[in-house]
Each structure stands twice: as structure tokens, then as C-alpha cells.
CSV table of C-alpha atoms and ligand atoms in Angstrom, one decimal:
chain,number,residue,atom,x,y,z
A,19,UNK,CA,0.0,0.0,0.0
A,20,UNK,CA,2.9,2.4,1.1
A,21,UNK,CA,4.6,1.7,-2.3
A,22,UNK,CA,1.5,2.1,-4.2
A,23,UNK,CA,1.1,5.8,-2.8
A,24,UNK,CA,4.3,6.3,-3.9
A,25,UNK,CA,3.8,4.9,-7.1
A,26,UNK,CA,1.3,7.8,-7.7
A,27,UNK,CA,3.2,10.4,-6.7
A,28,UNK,CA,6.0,9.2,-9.0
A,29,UNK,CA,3.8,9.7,-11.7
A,30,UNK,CA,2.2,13.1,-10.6
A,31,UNK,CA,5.8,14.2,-10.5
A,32,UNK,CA,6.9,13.4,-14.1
A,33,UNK,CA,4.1,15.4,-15.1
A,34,UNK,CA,5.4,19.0,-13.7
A,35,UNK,CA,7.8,20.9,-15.6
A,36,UNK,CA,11.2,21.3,-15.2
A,37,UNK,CA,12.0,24.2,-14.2
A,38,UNK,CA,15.6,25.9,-14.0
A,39,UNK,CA,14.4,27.7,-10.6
A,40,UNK,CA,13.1,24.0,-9.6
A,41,UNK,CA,16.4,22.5,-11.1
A,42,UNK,CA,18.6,24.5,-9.2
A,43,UNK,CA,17.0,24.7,-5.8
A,44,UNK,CA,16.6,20.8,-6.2
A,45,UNK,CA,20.8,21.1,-6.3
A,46,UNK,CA,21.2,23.6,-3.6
A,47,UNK,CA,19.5,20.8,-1.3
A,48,UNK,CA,21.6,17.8,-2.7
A,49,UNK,CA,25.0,21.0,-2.2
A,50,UNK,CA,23.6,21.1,1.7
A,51,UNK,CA,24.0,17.6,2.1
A,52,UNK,CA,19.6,17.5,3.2
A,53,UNK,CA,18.3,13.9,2.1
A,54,UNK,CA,16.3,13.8,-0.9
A,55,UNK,CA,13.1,11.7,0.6
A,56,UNK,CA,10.7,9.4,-2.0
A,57,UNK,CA,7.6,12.4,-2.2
A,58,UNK,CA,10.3,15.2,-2.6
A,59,UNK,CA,10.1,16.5,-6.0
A,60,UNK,CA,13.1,15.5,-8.0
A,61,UNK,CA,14.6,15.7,-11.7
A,62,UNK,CA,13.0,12.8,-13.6
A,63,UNK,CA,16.8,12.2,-14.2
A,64,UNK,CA,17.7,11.8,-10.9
A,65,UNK,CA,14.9,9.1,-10.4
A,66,UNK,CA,15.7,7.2,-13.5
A,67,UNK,CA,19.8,6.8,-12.6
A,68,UNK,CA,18.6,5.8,-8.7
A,69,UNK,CA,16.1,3.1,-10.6
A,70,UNK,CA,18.8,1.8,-12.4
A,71,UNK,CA,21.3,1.8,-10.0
A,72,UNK,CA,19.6,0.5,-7.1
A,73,UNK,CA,17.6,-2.1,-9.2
A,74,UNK,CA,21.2,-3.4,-10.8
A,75,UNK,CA,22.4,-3.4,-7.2
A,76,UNK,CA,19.4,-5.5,-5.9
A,77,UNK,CA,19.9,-8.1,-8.6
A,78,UNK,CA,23.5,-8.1,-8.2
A,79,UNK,CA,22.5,-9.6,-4.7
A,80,UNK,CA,20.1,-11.8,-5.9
A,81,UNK,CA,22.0,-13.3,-8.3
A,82,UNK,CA,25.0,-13.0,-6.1
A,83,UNK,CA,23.5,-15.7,-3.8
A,84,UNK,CA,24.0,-18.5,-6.6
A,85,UNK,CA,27.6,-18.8,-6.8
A,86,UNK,CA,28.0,-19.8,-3.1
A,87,UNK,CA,24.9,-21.7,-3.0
A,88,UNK,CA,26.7,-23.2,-4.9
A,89,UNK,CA,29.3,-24.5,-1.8
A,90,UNK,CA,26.5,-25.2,0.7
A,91,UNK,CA,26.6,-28.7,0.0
A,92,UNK,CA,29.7,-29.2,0.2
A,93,UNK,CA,31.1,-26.8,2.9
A,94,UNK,CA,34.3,-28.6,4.7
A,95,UNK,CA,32.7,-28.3,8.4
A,96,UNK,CA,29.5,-27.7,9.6
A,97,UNK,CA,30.6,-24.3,11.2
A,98,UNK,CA,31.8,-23.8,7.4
A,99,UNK,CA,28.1,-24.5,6.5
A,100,UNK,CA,26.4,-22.7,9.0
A,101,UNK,CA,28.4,-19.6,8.4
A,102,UNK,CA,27.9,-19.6,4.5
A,103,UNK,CA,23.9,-20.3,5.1
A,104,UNK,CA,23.8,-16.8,6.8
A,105,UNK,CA,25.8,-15.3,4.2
A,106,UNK,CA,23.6,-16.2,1.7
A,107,UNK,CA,20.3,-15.2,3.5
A,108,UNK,CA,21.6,-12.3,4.0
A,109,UNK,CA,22.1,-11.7,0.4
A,110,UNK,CA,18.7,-12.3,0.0
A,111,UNK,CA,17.5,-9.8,2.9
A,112,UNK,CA,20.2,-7.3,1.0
A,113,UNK,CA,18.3,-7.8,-2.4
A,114,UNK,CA,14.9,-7.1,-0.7
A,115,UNK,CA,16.2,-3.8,0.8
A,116,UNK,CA,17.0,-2.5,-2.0
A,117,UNK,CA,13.8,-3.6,-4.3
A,118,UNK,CA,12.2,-1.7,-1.6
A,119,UNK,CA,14.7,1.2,-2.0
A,120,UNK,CA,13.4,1.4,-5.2
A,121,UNK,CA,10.3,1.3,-5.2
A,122,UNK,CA,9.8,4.5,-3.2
A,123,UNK,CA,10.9,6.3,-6.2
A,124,UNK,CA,7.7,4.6,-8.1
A,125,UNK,CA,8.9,1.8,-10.2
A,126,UNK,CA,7.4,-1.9,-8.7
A,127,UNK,CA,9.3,-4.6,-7.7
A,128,UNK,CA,7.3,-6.9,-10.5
A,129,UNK,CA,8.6,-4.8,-13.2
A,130,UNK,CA,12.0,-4.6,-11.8
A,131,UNK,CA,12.4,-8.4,-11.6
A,132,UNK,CA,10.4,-8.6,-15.0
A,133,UNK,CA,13.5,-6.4,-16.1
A,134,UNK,CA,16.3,-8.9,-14.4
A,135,UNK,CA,14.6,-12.3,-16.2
A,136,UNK,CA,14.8,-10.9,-19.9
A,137,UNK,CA,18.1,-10.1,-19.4
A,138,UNK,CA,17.1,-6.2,-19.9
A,139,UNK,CA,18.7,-5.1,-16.5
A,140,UNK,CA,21.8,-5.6,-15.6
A,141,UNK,CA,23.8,-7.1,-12.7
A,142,UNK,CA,27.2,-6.9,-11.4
A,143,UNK,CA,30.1,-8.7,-14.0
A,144,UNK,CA,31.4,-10.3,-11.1
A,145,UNK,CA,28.7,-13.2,-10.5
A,146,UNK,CA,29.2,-14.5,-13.8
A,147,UNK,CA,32.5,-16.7,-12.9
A,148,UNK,CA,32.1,-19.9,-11.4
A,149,UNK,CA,33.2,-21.3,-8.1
A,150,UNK,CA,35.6,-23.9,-8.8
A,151,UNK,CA,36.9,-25.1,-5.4
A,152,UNK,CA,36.0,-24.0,-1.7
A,153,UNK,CA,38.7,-21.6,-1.7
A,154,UNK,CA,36.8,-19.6,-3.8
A,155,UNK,CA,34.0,-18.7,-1.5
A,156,UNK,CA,36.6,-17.6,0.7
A,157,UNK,CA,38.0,-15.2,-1.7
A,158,UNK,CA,34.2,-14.0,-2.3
A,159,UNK,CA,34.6,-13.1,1.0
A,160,UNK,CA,37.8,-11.3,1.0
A,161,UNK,CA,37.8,-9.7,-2.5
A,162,UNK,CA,34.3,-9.4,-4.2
A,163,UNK,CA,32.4,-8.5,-0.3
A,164,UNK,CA,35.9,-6.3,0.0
A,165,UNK,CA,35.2,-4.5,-3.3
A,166,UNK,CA,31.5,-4.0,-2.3
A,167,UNK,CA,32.1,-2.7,1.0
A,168,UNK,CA,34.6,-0.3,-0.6
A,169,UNK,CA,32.3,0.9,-3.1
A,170,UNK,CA,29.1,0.9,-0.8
A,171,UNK,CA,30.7,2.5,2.5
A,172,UNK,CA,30.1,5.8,0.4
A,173,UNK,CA,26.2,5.0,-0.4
A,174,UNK,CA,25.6,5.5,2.9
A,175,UNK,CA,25.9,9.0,2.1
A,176,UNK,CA,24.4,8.9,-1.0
A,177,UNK,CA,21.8,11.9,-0.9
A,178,UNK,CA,18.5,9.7,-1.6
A,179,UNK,CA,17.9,9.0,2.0
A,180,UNK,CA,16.3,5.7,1.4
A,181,UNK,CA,19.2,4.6,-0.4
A,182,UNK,CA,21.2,5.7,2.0
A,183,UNK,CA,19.7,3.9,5.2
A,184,UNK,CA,19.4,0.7,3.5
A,185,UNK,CA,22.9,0.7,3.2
A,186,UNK,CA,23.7,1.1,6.2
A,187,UNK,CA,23.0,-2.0,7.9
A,188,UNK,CA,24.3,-3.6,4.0
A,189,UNK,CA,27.5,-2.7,4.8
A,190,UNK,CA,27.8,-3.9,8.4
A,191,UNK,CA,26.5,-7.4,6.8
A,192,UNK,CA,29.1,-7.1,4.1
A,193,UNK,CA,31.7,-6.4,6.7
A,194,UNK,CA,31.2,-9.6,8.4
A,195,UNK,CA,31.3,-11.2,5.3
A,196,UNK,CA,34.4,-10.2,4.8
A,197,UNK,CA,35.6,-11.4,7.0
A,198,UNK,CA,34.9,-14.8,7.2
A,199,UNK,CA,36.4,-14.9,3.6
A,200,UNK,CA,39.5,-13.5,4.9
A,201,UNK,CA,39.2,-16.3,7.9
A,202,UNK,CA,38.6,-19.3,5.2
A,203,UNK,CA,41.7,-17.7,3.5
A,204,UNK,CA,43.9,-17.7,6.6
A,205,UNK,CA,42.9,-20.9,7.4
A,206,UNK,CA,43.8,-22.0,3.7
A,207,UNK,CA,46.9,-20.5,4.1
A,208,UNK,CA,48.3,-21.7,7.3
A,209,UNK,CA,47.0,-25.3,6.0
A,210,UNK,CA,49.0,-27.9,3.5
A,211,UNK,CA,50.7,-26.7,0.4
A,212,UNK,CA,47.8,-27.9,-1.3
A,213,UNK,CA,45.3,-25.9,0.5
A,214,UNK,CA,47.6,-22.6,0.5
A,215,UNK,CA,48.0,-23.7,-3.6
A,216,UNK,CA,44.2,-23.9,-3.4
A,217,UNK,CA,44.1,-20.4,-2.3
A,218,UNK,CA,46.3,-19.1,-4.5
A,219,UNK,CA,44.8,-20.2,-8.0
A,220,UNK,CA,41.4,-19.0,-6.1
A,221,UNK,CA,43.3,-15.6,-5.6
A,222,UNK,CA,45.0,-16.0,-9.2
A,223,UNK,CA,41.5,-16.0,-10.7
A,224,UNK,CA,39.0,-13.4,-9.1
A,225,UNK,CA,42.2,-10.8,-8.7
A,226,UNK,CA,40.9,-9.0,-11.9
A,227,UNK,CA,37.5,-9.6,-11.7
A,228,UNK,CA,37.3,-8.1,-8.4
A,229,UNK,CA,38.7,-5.2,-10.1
A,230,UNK,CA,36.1,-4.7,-12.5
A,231,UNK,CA,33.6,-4.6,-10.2
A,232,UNK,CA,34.8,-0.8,-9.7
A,233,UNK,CA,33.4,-0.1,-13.1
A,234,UNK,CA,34.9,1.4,-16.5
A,235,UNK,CA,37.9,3.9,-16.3
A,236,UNK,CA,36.7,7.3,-14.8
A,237,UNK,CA,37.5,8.5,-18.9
A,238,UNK,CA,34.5,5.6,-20.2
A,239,UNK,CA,32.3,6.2,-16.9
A,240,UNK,CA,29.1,7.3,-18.8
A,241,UNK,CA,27.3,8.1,-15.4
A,242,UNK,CA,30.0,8.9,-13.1
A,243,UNK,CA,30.2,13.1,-13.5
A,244,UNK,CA,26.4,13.7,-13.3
A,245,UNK,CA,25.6,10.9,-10.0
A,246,UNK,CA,28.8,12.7,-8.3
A,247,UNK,CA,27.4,16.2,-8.3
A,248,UNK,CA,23.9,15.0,-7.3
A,249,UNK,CA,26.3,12.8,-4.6
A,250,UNK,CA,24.7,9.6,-5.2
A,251,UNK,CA,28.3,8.0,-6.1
A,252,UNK,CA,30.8,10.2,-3.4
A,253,UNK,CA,33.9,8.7,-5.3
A,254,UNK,CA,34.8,7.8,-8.6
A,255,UNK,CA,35.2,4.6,-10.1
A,256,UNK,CA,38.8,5.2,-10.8
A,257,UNK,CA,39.1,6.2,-6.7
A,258,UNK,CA,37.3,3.5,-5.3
A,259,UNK,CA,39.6,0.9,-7.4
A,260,UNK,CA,42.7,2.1,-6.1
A,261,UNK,CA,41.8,2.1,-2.5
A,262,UNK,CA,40.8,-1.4,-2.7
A,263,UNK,CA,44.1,-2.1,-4.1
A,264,UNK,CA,46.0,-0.3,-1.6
A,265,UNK,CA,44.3,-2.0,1.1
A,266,UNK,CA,44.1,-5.7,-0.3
A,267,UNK,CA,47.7,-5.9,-1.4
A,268,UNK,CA,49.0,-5.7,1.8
A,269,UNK,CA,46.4,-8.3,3.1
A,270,UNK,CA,47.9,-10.9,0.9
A,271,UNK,CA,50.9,-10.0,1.9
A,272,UNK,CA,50.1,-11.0,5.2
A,273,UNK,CA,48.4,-14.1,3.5
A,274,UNK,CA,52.0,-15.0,2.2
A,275,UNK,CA,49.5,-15.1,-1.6
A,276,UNK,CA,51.0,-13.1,-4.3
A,277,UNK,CA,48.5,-11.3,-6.4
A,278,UNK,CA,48.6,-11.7,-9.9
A,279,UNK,CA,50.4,-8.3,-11.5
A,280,UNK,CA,53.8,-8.1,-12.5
A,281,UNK,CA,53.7,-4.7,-12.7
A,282,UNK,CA,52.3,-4.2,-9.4
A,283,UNK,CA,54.2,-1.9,-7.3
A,284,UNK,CA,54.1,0.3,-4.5
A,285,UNK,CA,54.8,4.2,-5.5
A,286,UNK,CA,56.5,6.4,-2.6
A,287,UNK,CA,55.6,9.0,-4.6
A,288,UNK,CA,51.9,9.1,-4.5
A,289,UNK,CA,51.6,6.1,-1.3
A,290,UNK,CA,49.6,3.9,-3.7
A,291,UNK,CA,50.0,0.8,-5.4
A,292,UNK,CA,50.5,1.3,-9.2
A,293,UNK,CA,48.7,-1.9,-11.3
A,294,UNK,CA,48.4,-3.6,-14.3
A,295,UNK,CA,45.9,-2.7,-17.2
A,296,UNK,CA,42.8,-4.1,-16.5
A,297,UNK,CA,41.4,-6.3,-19.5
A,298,UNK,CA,38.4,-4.4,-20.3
A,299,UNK,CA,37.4,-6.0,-23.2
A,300,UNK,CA,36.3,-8.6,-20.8
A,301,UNK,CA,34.6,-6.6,-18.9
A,302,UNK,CA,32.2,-5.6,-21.5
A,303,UNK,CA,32.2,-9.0,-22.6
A,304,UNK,CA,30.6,-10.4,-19.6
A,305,UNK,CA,28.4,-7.0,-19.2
A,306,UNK,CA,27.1,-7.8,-22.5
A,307,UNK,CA,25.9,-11.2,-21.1
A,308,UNK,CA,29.1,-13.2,-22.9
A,309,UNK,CA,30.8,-14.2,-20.0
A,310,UNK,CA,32.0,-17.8,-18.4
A,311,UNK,CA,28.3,-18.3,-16.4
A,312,UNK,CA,26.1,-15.2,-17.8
A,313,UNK,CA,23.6,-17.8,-19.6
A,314,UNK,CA,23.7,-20.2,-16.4
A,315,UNK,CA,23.2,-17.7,-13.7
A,316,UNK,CA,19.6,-16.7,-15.9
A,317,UNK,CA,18.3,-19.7,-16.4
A,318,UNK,CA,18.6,-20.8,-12.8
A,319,UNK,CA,16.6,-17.1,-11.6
A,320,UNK,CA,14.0,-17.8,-14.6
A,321,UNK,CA,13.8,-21.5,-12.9
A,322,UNK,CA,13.9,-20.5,-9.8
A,323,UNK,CA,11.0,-17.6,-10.1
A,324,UNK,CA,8.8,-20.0,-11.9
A,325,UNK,CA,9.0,-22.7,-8.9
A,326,UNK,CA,8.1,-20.7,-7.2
A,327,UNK,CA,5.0,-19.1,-8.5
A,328,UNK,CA,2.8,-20.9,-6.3
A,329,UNK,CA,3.8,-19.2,-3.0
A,330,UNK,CA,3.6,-15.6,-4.8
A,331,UNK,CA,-0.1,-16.7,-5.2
A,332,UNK,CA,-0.4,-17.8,-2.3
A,333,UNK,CA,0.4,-14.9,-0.4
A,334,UNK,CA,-1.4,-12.9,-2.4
A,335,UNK,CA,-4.4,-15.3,-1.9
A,336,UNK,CA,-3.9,-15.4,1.9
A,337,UNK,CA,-3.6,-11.4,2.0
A,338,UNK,CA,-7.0,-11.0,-0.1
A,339,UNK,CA,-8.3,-13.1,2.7
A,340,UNK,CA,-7.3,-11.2,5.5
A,341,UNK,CA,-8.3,-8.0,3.4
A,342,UNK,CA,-11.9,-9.5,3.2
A,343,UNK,CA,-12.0,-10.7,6.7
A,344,UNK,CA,-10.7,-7.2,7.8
A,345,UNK,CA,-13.4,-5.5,5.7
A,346,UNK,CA,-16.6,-7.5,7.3
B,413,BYC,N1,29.1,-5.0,-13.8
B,413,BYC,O1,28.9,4.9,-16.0
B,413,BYC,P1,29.3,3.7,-15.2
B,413,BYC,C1,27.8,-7.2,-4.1
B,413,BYC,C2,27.7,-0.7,-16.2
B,413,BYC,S1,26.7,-6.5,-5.1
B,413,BYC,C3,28.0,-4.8,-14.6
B,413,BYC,O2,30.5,3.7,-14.4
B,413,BYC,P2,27.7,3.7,-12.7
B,413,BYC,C4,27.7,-8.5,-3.5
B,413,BYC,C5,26.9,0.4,-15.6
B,413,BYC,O3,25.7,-0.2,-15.0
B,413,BYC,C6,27.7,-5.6,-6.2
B,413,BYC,N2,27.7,-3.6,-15.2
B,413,BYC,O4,28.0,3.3,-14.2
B,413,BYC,C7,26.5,-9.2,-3.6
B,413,BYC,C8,26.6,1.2,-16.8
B,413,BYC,O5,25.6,0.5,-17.6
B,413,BYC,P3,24.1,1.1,-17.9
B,413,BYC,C9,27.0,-4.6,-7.0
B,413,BYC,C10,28.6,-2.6,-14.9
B,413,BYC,O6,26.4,3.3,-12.4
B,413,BYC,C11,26.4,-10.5,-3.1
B,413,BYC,C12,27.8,1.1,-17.6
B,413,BYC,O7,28.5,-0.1,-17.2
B,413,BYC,N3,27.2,-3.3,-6.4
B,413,BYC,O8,28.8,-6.6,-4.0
B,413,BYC,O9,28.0,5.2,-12.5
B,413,BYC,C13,27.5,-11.1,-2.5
B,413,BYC,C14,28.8,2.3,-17.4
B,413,BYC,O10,29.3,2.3,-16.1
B,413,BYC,C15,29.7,-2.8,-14.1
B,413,BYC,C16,26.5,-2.3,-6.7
B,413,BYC,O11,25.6,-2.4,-7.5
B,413,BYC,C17,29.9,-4.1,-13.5
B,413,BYC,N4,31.0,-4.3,-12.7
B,413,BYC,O12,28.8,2.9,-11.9
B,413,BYC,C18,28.7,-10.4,-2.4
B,413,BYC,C19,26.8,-1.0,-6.0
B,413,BYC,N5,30.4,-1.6,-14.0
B,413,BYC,O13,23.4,1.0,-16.5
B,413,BYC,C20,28.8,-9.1,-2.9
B,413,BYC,C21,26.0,0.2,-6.5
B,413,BYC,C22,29.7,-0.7,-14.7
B,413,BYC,O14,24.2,2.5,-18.3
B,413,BYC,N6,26.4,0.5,-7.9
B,413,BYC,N7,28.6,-1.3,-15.3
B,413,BYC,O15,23.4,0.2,-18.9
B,413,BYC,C23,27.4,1.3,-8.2
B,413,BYC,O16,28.1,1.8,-7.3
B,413,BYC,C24,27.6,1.7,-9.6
B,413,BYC,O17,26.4,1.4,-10.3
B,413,BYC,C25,28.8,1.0,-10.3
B,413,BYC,C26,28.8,1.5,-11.8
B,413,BYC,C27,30.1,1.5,-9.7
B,413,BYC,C28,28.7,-0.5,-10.3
């Protein structure tokens, strides 16, 4: 009901005029760091870049839960197990955050997830590689939850307050769950030479990917300059990258892992790592929905959301029931 209110006022808003006078006090809030709230009024730009970033974000969860579902199985302990089944609920509870997110700003969840199943909206690059051994789910963990928290610790700022408080709790989540990749890692590495070889080729193969999650070079970003001045992205793609470098190298370092850049080095010039070229050609490959488990990861959520049509209807039959009760 709440989202439906909201729906209308999304619509009621696209119909007034932009102004410049509307335009520019519209900036002057997002310039004195107030929230933007769902029935403010808002550039129909603005609400179309939060729609397609918070939907991409919610699917990125969703889908994220598949490649360590993957492990549940076959998790080497059950502390292992029980650990990874809360990391993947919470993936879940993250996902449903952020549908609700956005469908403040008018847009409904069925439409988003319509959007997700044709393969119109996107998700992030990084859940279309497969997990190959368990030492990958601890370098889900360590790099790809790493990467996130890196590039979500920001959105808590971001100026669309709903946005912004959903992250919050994200984040704390995503902290944990780095975590215990970092733990499966340690363990891995203070293990037999097979396990700590284990972690390496787990390290040798998300390294770059993990990288891309950041996004396009700051020069290709298409949406970079315009979400920074309305401060729904705080730091560029370009920034965010190289902080996650600068922090991760020296973890594995302490791992004893060597990450996989020969021309990886640390500048006393500037204090950062300096890194390889990232293949971006791949990138767009598997944003394109070309890469190793695009095709896979699809059919599963088609599969998945067709199983389970019967307890969409019957919610929906047991909440017209209520209604009806409630009404005599
Ligand atoms: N993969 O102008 P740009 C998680 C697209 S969840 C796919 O820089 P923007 C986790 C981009 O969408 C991880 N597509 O865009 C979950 C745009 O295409 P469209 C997800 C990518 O939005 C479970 C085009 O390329 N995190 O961590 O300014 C378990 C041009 O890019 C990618 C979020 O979603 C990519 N890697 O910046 C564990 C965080 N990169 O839309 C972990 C919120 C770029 O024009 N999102 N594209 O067709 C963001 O911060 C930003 O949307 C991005 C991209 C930094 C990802």
C-alpha cells in the first residue's frame, strides 16, 4: 500500500515541468547535504539513474546468492556451512532492501524483476565466474564483499535517504562477510601446500575480476560526473579501485598469496599501489551477457522464479483473505 502511494506520486511528479528555478534549488539541497526523501520533488533524471542503479544493485544480490549456494553442499565443516547459510540469506535480505529502496521512487518490484529475467537489466560482471573449489568462497569473501564494501561504504551517504539507510545495515553485513572470507583464506593458508595452492589459484583467478567490479575507467564512466554532483556515487570509479588495491595488497601479503600483476608496485611517490591494465574487453564481454556463467546464472533465476509461482499466489491469496475478513 505504502509503495503504491508512492507509485502515484511518481507519476504526478513526471508530469510537472522542469524548471531551472526547480532544477537548481533541487541542487542547492543535494549542495547542503539534506536527504532527498521518496515524495520530494526531484529531476525525472535523478529518479531514473537511482532506478537503475539500485535495481542493478538489488539483482546483483540476488544473483550473487548462486555462486555460493553453490558451496552449501559441500562446505568442509559444519561451522563452514552454518556460516555460508547466513551469508547467503543475507544476500537475500540485502536484495529485498534494495527492491524496496526502489520502489519508493515509483517503479514496482514486479517490473523490476520482469527487467532482471529478460536479461534487460543488468547485474554486477562479477557473479558471472564460477566457483571452482572452496577456496573460492573464501575469496568471495575477502575480495568481491571487500570490493562492495569499498564501493558501498560511500552510499551511505548517498543523498536519496532511502538509499542511504538501507545501506547502512548492507554494509555492516558485508563487513562480516568479509571477513569470514578473509578467515577461510587464513585458514587455507596456514594449511598444507595444497590448501595454501588452493588459495592461491582461487586468488589468481578473481584478482581482476574483483577489479572490475569498480566499473569502467573514470574517462569511459558514462554516469560517473552527473551521479557525483547529485552525490549519489561520493567517489569515482577510478578512486574507489585504487583504494581497494592499496588495502588488499598488503592483506595478501600478510596471506604469504601473491596477487597476480607483475607490474604491481608500491609508488613512494603518491603512497599507492601502481597496477596492471585491466582487460576491459572482458569486462564488456561479460556486461554484455558473454561471459563464463552469464547464460547459467539466468536460467537458474527464470527457474527459480517459476517454482516458485505458487507461493507468490499464495500470499497474495492469503492477504485477499485477510483484506476480506478485515473488511466484514
Ligand atoms: N558489472 O557509468 P558507469 C555485491 C555498467 S553486489 C556490470 O561507471 P555507474 C555482493 C553500468 O551499470 C555488487 N555492469 O556506471 C552481492 C553502466 O551501464 P548502464 C553490486 C557494470 O552506475 C552478493 C555502464 O556499465 N554493487 O557486492 O556510474 C554477494 C557504465 O558504467 C559494471 C552495486 O551495484 C559491472 N561491474 O557505476 C557479495 C553498487 N560496472 O546502466 C557481494 C551500486 C559498470 O548505463 N552501484 N557497469 O546500462 C554502483 O556503485 C555503480 O552502479 C557502479 C557503476 C560502480 C557499479
Amino acid at each position: 500500500m505504502y509503495t503504491q502511494g508512492l507509485d502515484q506520486a511518481g507519476k504526478d511528479r513526471r508530469v510537472a515541468a522542469e524548471t531551472e528555478e526547480l532544477l537548481n534549488a533541487f541542487q542547492k539541497r543535494v549542495d547542503a547535504e539534506e536527504k532527498i526523501e521518496a515524495k520530494d520533488w526531484m529531476p525525472e533524471a535523478y529518479r531514473r539513474t537511482l532506478i537503475r542503479q539500485i535495481s542493478q544493485h538489488a539483482h546483483s544480490e540476488i544473483i550473487g546468492m548462486q555462486p555460493e549456494g553453490n558451496w552449501l553442499t559441500r562446505a568442509p565443516s559444519l561451522k563452514r556451512k552454518a556460516i555460508l547459510l547466513a551469508k547467503v540469506q543475507d544476500e537475500a535480505g540485502h536484495g529485498l532492501y534494495l527492491y524496496s529502496a526502489a520502489e519508493t521512487l515509483g517503479v514496482s518490484r514486479d517490473q523490476m524483476v520482469a527487467d532482471l529475467l529478460s536479461g534487460k537489466a543488468k547485474y554486477s560482471s562479477i557473479f558471472n565466474y564460477p566457483t571452482l573449489s572452496w577456496a573460492d568462497i573464501g575469496a568471495i569473501g575477502w575480495l568481491v564483499d571487500g570490493a562492495a564494501i569499498m564501493n558501498q561504504i560511500p552510499l551511505c551517504r548517498c543523498s536519496y535517504g532511502p538509499y542511504a539507510r538501507a545501506m547502512v545495515r548492507v554494509c555492516k553485513e558485508e563487513s562480516f562477510h568479509q571477513r569470514q572470507g578473509f578467515d577461510i583464506m587464513h585458514s587455507l593458508c596456514l594449511g598444507t601446500a595444497a590448501q595454501k595452492a588452493m588459495a592461491q589459484d582461487a586468488l589468481d583467478r578473481w584478482w581482476w575480476p574483483s577489479l572490475m567490479m569498480f566499473g569502467p575507467n573514470d574517462s569511459e564512466s558514462t554516469h560517473s560526473a552527473q551521479s557525483m554532483a547529485w552525490k549519489i556515487k561520493r567517489f569515482s570509479n577510478d578512486e574507489l579501485r585504487q583504494k581497494f588495491v592499496d588495502v588488499t595488497v598488503q592483506q595478501a601479503d600478510f596471506l604469504g598469496l601473491s596477487v597476480p600483476d607483475d607490474e604491481l608496485r608500491f609508488d613512494d611517490e603518491t603512497g599507492h599501489y601502481q597496477f596492471g591494465e585491466i582487460n576491459w574487453q572482458e569486462l564488456f564481454d561479460v556486461i554484455a551477457g558473454n561471459g563464463p556463467c552469464n547464460k547459467q546464472r539466468l536460467e537458474k533465476r527464470q527457474r527459480a522464479h517459476t517454482d516458485g509461482a505458487w507461493v507468490r499466489e499464495a500470499a497474495q491469496a492469503y492477504a485477499s483473505k485477510q483484506a476480506a475478513r478485515a473488511a466484514a
